[in-house]
Short mmCIF file of C-alpha atoms in Angstrom, two decimals:
data_model
loop_
_atom_site.label_atom_id
_atom_site.label_comp_id
_atom_site.label_asym_id
_atom_site.label_seq_id
_atom_site.Cartn_x
_atom_site.Cartn_y
_atom_site.Cartn_z
CA MET H 1 178.21 43.66 32.67
CA SER H 2 179.49 40.11 32.59
CA GLU H 3 177.16 37.21 33.25
CA THR H 4 178.01 35.07 36.27
CA VAL H 5 178.43 31.34 35.55
CA PRO H 6 176.92 29.25 38.33
CA ALA H 7 179.31 26.96 40.15
CA VAL H 8 179.01 23.29 39.33
CA GLY H 9 178.29 21.22 42.41
CA ARG H 10 179.88 17.90 43.27
CA ILE H 11 176.80 15.90 42.27
CA GLU H 12 176.66 17.64 38.91
CA ARG H 13 180.38 17.02 38.35
CA LEU H 14 179.84 13.33 39.11
CA ARG H 15 176.97 13.23 36.61
CA LEU H 16 179.12 14.85 33.94
CA TYR H 17 181.99 12.48 34.65
CA TYR H 18 179.65 9.49 34.45
CA ALA H 19 178.17 10.72 31.16
CA GLU H 20 181.65 11.11 29.65
CA ASN H 21 182.96 7.75 30.93
CA GLU H 22 179.81 5.61 31.04
CA GLN H 23 181.32 2.68 29.09
CA ARG H 24 184.48 2.50 31.21
CA ILE H 25 182.51 2.74 34.44
CA ALA H 26 180.16 -0.02 33.27
CA VAL H 27 183.08 -2.36 32.49
CA LEU H 28 184.81 -1.58 35.79
CA SER H 29 181.58 -2.10 37.73
CA PHE H 30 181.02 -5.43 35.97
CA ILE H 31 184.52 -6.66 36.89
CA CYS H 32 184.37 -5.41 40.49
CA GLY H 33 180.89 -6.86 41.00
CA PHE H 34 181.96 -10.23 39.66
CA LEU H 35 185.06 -10.33 41.90
CA PHE H 36 183.01 -9.21 44.90
CA ASP H 37 180.43 -11.94 44.33
CA ILE H 38 183.17 -14.60 44.11
CA VAL H 39 183.97 -13.83 47.75
CA THR H 40 180.48 -13.15 49.08
CA VAL H 41 178.15 -15.57 47.25
CA GLU H 42 176.58 -18.07 49.65
CA ARG H 43 177.12 -21.82 49.57
CA ALA H 44 175.41 -23.52 46.66
CA ASP H 45 173.21 -25.53 49.05
CA HIS H 46 172.15 -22.62 51.26
CA TRP H 47 168.34 -22.69 51.37
CA LEU H 48 168.05 -18.89 51.24
CA ALA H 49 170.15 -18.74 48.05
CA ILE H 50 168.01 -21.48 46.46
CA VAL H 51 164.75 -19.71 47.37
CA GLN H 52 166.12 -16.43 46.01
CA GLN H 53 166.93 -18.10 42.68
CA VAL H 54 163.45 -19.64 42.50
CA VAL H 55 161.84 -16.21 43.10
CA TYR H 56 164.02 -14.53 40.46
CA ILE H 57 163.25 -17.21 37.86
CA ALA H 58 159.53 -17.04 38.64
CA VAL H 59 159.46 -13.24 38.29
CA ILE H 60 161.38 -13.37 34.99
CA LEU H 61 159.13 -16.10 33.61
CA ALA H 62 155.96 -14.22 34.61
CA ALA H 63 157.17 -10.92 33.13
CA LEU H 64 158.35 -12.47 29.85
CA THR H 65 155.12 -14.44 29.51
CA GLN H 66 153.12 -11.24 30.02
CA MET H 67 155.22 -9.47 27.35
CA PHE H 68 154.60 -12.40 25.02
CA LEU H 69 150.84 -12.23 25.53
CA GLU H 70 150.84 -8.46 24.96
CA GLU H 71 152.61 -8.94 21.64
CA GLY H 72 149.86 -11.41 20.77
CA GLY H 73 147.18 -8.76 21.21
CA THR H 74 146.35 -9.00 24.94
CA GLN H 75 146.56 -5.44 26.24
CA PRO H 76 147.04 -4.54 29.91
CA GLY H 77 144.00 -3.20 31.75
CA PRO H 78 143.69 0.13 33.58
CA ALA H 79 146.82 0.69 35.59
CA GLY H 80 147.31 2.30 38.96
CA ALA H 81 150.54 3.87 40.13
CA LEU H 82 152.11 0.52 41.00
CA LYS H 83 151.14 -1.01 37.65
CA ARG H 84 152.46 2.01 35.77
CA TRP H 85 155.74 1.69 37.64
CA TYR H 86 155.86 -2.03 36.82
CA TYR H 87 155.22 -1.53 33.08
CA GLN H 88 157.80 1.25 32.96
CA TYR H 89 160.60 -0.67 34.65
CA ARG H 90 159.80 -4.35 34.06
CA THR H 91 162.35 -4.72 31.24
CA ALA H 92 165.09 -3.30 33.46
CA LEU H 93 163.91 -5.59 36.28
CA VAL H 94 164.08 -8.65 34.02
CA HIS H 95 167.63 -7.82 32.91
CA PHE H 96 168.70 -7.10 36.48
CA PHE H 97 167.43 -10.49 37.68
CA LEU H 98 168.93 -12.24 34.63
CA GLY H 99 172.27 -10.55 35.28
CA THR H 100 172.21 -11.53 38.94
CA LEU H 101 171.43 -15.17 38.15
CA LEU H 102 174.05 -15.39 35.40
CA ASN H 103 176.60 -13.89 37.76
CA VAL H 104 175.79 -16.45 40.48
CA TYR H 105 175.91 -19.42 38.10
CA THR H 106 179.15 -18.24 36.52
CA ILE H 107 180.69 -18.13 40.00
CA PHE H 108 179.32 -21.56 40.96
CA PHE H 109 180.74 -23.11 37.79
CA PHE H 110 183.99 -21.15 38.15
CA LYS H 111 184.54 -22.59 41.63
CA SER H 112 183.69 -26.15 40.56
CA SER H 113 186.60 -26.84 38.18
CA SER H 114 189.98 -25.65 37.04
CA LEU H 115 189.76 -22.72 34.63
CA LEU H 116 191.73 -24.60 31.97
CA VAL H 117 189.19 -27.43 31.70
CA SER H 118 185.99 -25.39 31.80
CA PHE H 119 187.29 -22.27 30.02
CA ALA H 120 184.96 -22.59 27.01
CA PHE H 121 181.82 -23.02 29.11
CA LEU H 122 182.80 -20.24 31.53
CA ALA H 123 183.72 -17.92 28.66
CA PHE H 124 180.26 -18.54 27.19
CA LEU H 125 178.57 -17.67 30.49
CA VAL H 126 180.70 -14.55 30.94
CA PHE H 127 179.89 -13.46 27.38
CA LEU H 128 176.15 -13.80 28.04
CA LEU H 129 176.56 -12.00 31.36
CA TRP H 130 178.25 -9.12 29.55
CA ALA H 131 175.75 -9.21 26.67
CA ASN H 132 172.87 -8.93 29.13
CA GLU H 133 174.24 -5.51 30.14
CA SER H 134 174.57 -4.14 26.61
CA GLU H 135 171.94 -1.82 25.17
CA ARG H 136 171.81 -3.73 21.89
CA VAL H 137 170.89 -6.97 23.64
CA LYS H 138 168.36 -5.19 25.86
CA SER H 139 166.58 -3.98 22.73
CA MET H 140 166.41 -7.45 21.16
CA GLY H 141 163.18 -9.40 21.04
CA LEU H 142 161.73 -11.94 23.42
CA SER H 143 163.50 -14.90 21.79
CA PHE H 144 166.89 -13.88 23.21
CA LYS H 145 165.39 -13.10 26.61
CA PHE H 146 163.83 -16.57 26.69
CA THR H 147 167.23 -17.97 25.71
CA LEU H 148 168.80 -16.35 28.77
CA LEU H 149 165.92 -17.59 30.92
CA ALA H 150 166.39 -21.15 29.60
CA LEU H 151 170.10 -20.93 30.42
CA CYS H 152 169.27 -19.83 33.97
CA THR H 153 166.70 -22.59 34.56
CA LEU H 154 169.07 -25.29 33.28
CA CYS H 155 171.98 -23.92 35.36
CA PHE H 156 169.71 -23.81 38.41
CA ALA H 157 168.60 -27.41 37.90
CA ALA H 158 172.14 -28.63 37.20
CA ASN H 159 173.20 -27.17 40.54
CA VAL H 160 170.17 -27.95 42.74
CA VAL H 161 169.11 -31.44 41.61
CA PRO H 162 172.42 -33.07 42.70
CA ILE H 163 172.05 -31.32 46.07
CA PHE H 164 168.68 -32.98 46.70
CA VAL H 165 169.68 -36.33 45.17
CA GLY H 166 172.98 -36.42 47.08
CA SER H 167 175.18 -37.54 44.19
CA ILE H 168 176.26 -36.68 40.65
CA GLY H 169 176.60 -38.60 37.40
CA LEU H 170 175.02 -39.00 33.98
CA THR H 171 171.58 -40.02 35.25
CA VAL H 172 171.42 -37.14 37.73
CA PHE H 173 172.55 -34.71 35.04
CA LEU H 174 169.85 -35.87 32.61
CA VAL H 175 167.22 -35.60 35.35
CA SER H 176 168.40 -32.06 36.11
CA MET H 177 168.13 -31.10 32.42
CA LEU H 178 164.58 -32.47 32.34
CA ALA H 179 163.71 -30.50 35.48
CA GLY H 180 165.25 -27.35 34.00
CA CYS H 181 162.94 -27.57 30.98
CA VAL H 182 159.76 -27.71 33.08
CA PRO H 183 159.15 -23.96 33.66
CA VAL H 184 159.24 -22.88 30.01
CA THR H 185 157.54 -25.99 28.62
CA GLY H 186 154.85 -25.62 31.29
CA VAL H 187 154.07 -22.09 30.09
CA VAL H 188 154.00 -23.24 26.45
CA TRP H 189 151.63 -26.08 27.38
CA TRP H 190 149.35 -23.57 29.12
CA ILE H 191 149.39 -21.27 26.07
CA ARG H 192 148.55 -24.19 23.80
CA ARG H 193 145.47 -25.00 25.89
CA LYS H 194 144.23 -21.48 26.63
CA LYS H 195 145.37 -19.53 23.54
CA PRO H 196 146.01 -22.04 20.74
CA ASP H 197 146.33 -19.26 18.15
CA LEU H 198 149.52 -18.09 19.94
CA PHE H 199 151.09 -21.57 20.12
CA PRO H 200 153.08 -21.35 16.84
CA ARG H 201 154.74 -18.14 18.03
CA ALA H 202 155.30 -19.63 21.51
CA ARG H 203 157.00 -22.62 19.92
CA ARG H 204 159.24 -20.29 17.91
CA GLN H 205 160.09 -17.81 20.67
CA MET H 206 160.15 -20.15 23.69
CA LEU H 207 160.68 -23.80 22.76
CA VAL H 208 163.30 -23.26 20.03
CA PRO H 209 165.60 -21.19 22.33
CA LEU H 210 165.10 -23.74 25.11
CA GLY H 211 165.98 -26.60 22.74
CA GLY H 212 169.11 -24.80 21.54
CA VAL H 213 170.37 -24.22 25.09
CA LEU H 214 169.55 -27.82 26.06
CA VAL H 215 171.53 -29.20 23.10
CA GLY H 216 174.42 -26.92 24.07
CA PHE H 217 174.41 -28.29 27.62
CA LEU H 218 174.40 -31.88 26.37
CA VAL H 219 177.31 -31.19 23.98
CA PHE H 220 179.34 -29.49 26.72
CA TYR H 221 178.64 -32.41 29.06
CA PHE H 222 179.62 -34.97 26.44
CA PHE H 223 183.00 -33.27 26.02
CA ARG H 224 183.34 -32.94 29.82
CA LEU H 225 183.43 -29.14 29.68
CA ILE H 226 180.65 -28.57 32.22
CA PRO H 227 182.14 -28.33 35.73
CA PRO H 228 180.77 -30.88 38.23
CA VAL H 229 178.60 -28.53 40.28
CA PRO H 230 177.92 -28.43 43.17
CA LEU H 231 181.33 -29.95 44.00
CA SER H 232 184.38 -27.70 44.26
CA ILE H 233 187.93 -27.82 45.63
CA PRO H 234 188.84 -24.71 47.65
CA PHE H 235 192.23 -26.18 48.65
CA ILE H 236 194.72 -28.70 47.25
CA GLY H 237 198.46 -29.04 47.95
CA VAL H 238 201.52 -31.34 47.97
CA TYR H 239 203.13 -32.40 51.27
CA HIS H 240 205.79 -34.63 52.79
CA ALA H 241 203.43 -36.00 55.45
CA VAL H 242 199.76 -35.86 56.43
CA GLU H 243 198.85 -36.76 60.00
CA LYS H 244 195.25 -36.93 61.19
CA THR H 245 194.58 -35.73 64.73
CA GLN H 246 191.26 -35.73 66.58
CA ASP H 247 189.67 -32.86 64.62
CA SER H 248 192.32 -31.62 62.20
CA TYR H 249 195.13 -32.63 59.84
CA ARG H 250 198.81 -31.75 60.35
CA LEU H 251 200.53 -31.16 57.01
CA SER H 252 204.35 -31.18 56.84
CA HIS H 253 206.20 -29.20 54.17
CA GLU H 254 209.52 -27.50 53.41
CA ARG H 255 208.21 -24.61 51.33
CA PRO H 256 210.07 -21.34 51.91
CA ILE H 257 207.83 -18.68 53.38
CA TRP H 258 208.25 -16.35 50.41
CA ARG H 259 206.64 -18.83 47.97
CA ILE H 260 203.17 -17.72 48.98
CA TRP H 261 201.68 -18.74 45.60
CA GLN H 262 202.44 -22.45 46.18
CA ARG H 263 200.45 -25.00 48.18
CA GLY H 264 202.89 -27.12 50.16
CA ASP H 265 205.97 -28.59 48.44
CA GLN H 266 205.26 -28.04 44.77
CA GLU H 267 209.04 -28.27 44.38
CA PHE H 268 209.30 -31.63 46.12
CA LEU H 269 212.77 -32.78 47.30
CA ALA H 270 212.48 -36.51 48.02
CA GLN H 271 214.81 -38.54 50.21
CA PRO H 272 214.89 -42.35 50.12
CA GLY H 273 211.72 -43.72 51.74
CA ASP H 274 209.68 -40.52 51.34
CA ARG H 275 206.05 -40.56 50.32
CA VAL H 276 204.39 -37.83 48.25
CA TYR H 277 201.09 -36.72 49.77
CA VAL H 278 198.38 -34.68 48.06
CA PHE H 279 195.88 -33.21 50.51
CA PHE H 280 192.63 -31.55 49.44
CA ARG H 281 189.36 -30.15 50.70
CA ILE H 282 186.22 -30.75 48.62
CA PHE H 283 183.09 -28.73 49.21
CA SER H 284 180.02 -30.93 48.89
CA PRO H 285 176.48 -30.17 50.11
CA THR H 286 174.89 -31.53 53.25
CA ARG H 287 173.74 -35.18 52.95
CA PHE H 288 175.90 -35.53 49.84
CA SER H 289 177.67 -38.88 49.50
CA ASP H 290 179.67 -39.90 46.45
CA GLN H 291 183.12 -40.96 45.27
CA VAL H 292 185.97 -39.12 43.58
CA GLN H 293 189.15 -40.35 41.94
CA VAL H 294 192.65 -39.02 42.57
CA ARG H 295 194.70 -39.51 39.39
CA TRP H 296 198.51 -39.23 39.37
CA TYR H 297 200.22 -38.28 36.09
CA TRP H 298 203.94 -38.17 35.24
CA LYS H 299 205.18 -36.19 32.24
CA ASP H 300 207.07 -38.26 29.70
CA GLU H 301 209.09 -36.23 27.18
CA ALA H 302 207.88 -38.37 24.29
CA ARG H 303 204.32 -39.30 25.30
CA GLY H 304 203.25 -36.32 27.42
CA TRP H 305 201.20 -36.90 30.57
CA VAL H 306 201.10 -40.62 31.44
CA LEU H 307 198.65 -41.95 34.04
CA GLN H 308 200.55 -43.64 36.86
CA ASP H 309 197.89 -44.38 39.47
CA THR H 310 194.21 -43.89 40.33
CA ILE H 311 192.98 -43.80 43.92
CA PRO H 312 189.20 -43.83 44.68
CA ILE H 313 188.10 -41.82 47.73
CA LYS H 314 184.64 -41.74 49.30
CA ILE H 315 183.45 -38.21 50.17
CA VAL H 316 180.67 -37.12 52.51
CA GLY H 317 179.19 -33.61 52.49
CA GLY H 318 178.04 -31.22 55.17
CA ARG H 319 181.27 -29.77 56.59
CA ALA H 320 181.39 -25.99 55.99
CA GLU H 321 185.12 -25.98 55.17
CA GLY H 322 184.79 -29.00 52.91
CA PHE H 323 185.45 -32.75 53.15
CA ARG H 324 189.14 -33.37 53.85
CA GLY H 325 190.97 -36.19 52.10
CA TYR H 326 194.36 -37.17 50.79
CA GLY H 327 196.23 -39.68 48.67
CA PHE H 328 199.88 -40.62 48.66
CA LYS H 329 202.38 -42.28 46.37
CA SER H 330 205.42 -44.30 47.43
CA ASN H 331 206.71 -45.40 44.01
CA TYR H 332 207.68 -42.44 41.87
CA GLN H 333 210.41 -41.01 39.68
CA ALA H 334 211.92 -37.59 39.24
CA GLY H 335 210.29 -35.15 36.85
CA GLU H 336 207.10 -33.16 36.41
CA TRP H 337 203.89 -34.42 38.00
CA LYS H 338 200.26 -33.42 38.19
CA VAL H 339 197.45 -34.77 40.34
CA GLN H 340 193.82 -34.37 39.26
CA VAL H 341 190.77 -34.93 41.44
CA GLU H 342 187.90 -36.08 39.25
CA THR H 343 184.37 -37.39 39.52
CA THR H 344 183.62 -41.00 38.64
CA ASP H 345 182.52 -39.85 35.17
CA SER H 346 185.96 -38.24 34.65
CA ARG H 347 184.97 -34.59 35.09
CA GLU H 348 187.75 -32.66 36.75
CA ILE H 349 187.15 -30.83 40.03
CA GLY H 350 190.69 -29.57 40.61
CA ARG H 351 194.38 -30.20 39.99
CA VAL H 352 197.85 -29.41 41.31
CA TYR H 353 201.25 -29.49 39.57
CA PHE H 354 204.61 -30.21 41.17
CA THR H 355 208.17 -31.11 40.24
CA LEU H 356 209.93 -33.96 42.04
CA GLU H 357 213.70 -34.23 42.55
CA THR H 358 215.39 -37.15 44.33
CA ARG H 359 218.32 -36.48 46.68
CA PRO H 360 220.35 -38.45 49.22
CA GLU H 361 219.57 -38.07 52.91
CA TRP H 362 220.37 -34.71 54.49
CA PRO H 363 219.14 -32.84 57.59
CA ARG H 364 215.89 -30.98 57.09
CA THR H 365 213.22 -29.18 59.11
CA PHE H 366 209.54 -29.33 58.31
CA GLU H 367 206.97 -26.59 58.78
CA ILE H 368 203.55 -27.66 60.07
CA GLU H 369 200.28 -26.46 58.54
CA ILE H 370 196.94 -27.21 60.18
CA GLN H 371 193.85 -27.96 58.10
#
């Protein structure tokens, strides 16, 4: 008599499929989650998002400090059901919160500059975000976990301090770095006073990682590789005319409808007397007031990109769609051009490329875009 093999249900089949393809599913989930967060993450200055980050950092700091004290000989007391659950899952909770914060900060920095300029810094953040999900990293000691925490606190401060100050620049950046060091150094100071025998290990496992991350931030800033958070440019394009109405801007362009990847006339056909307009929207937080520079570059075959003009523009924050501004150029020559919008300390927020060709007068019809 043959033995009957029980049918495998759908849930069991899903479990088997997951077990066989766990690595691929993890990578796909990471990519999809990152792309989803790019679209759904709140504004950098939203109070709920800021409070959420503070809570996550506080929970991570408390859990890691408790782990540190346990390694130093302090054992947990009698545990109820909730405490047992906490001790069983606290490591997973720490990595979940770290992953969430790293994801958010990667997106904030990604939106605040062109990928070409900030590639190294963003690649570093993405690497740490990926590493946080790997089993090998999860099994590493507290030093690496405190390194990730230090990165999160410095990213948080670099984003939030300019929001409250209302401007950016070297002084604001240094103040934000100082503020980002406070949580970890505060815990180390407390350990030094209450448990001085643990201070040497606290210095090694907490302060050294914090110092390494801080030096990294300063080096990246010196080479202008840290994007100028919380500023970002969600839109920039090239146009034949920009006309301000009561509550909007009318942008004139000749771009064929099928060139959906271009913003305005990135293949600019100029008649005598034409001006070249570059229109942009800059997101800046409420009560933010600062200045940006619009730099025009023309590509010389021998010398490369040559600066042709710099136009300062005052920006004011608060508008949900971003502060709208534009610059124009009347004196130009045919060839390849790029326009970069930068902060006053020469950190790039965004750029647009276009080619310019001069032609004699001929009939033309402009399309109108409303911003």
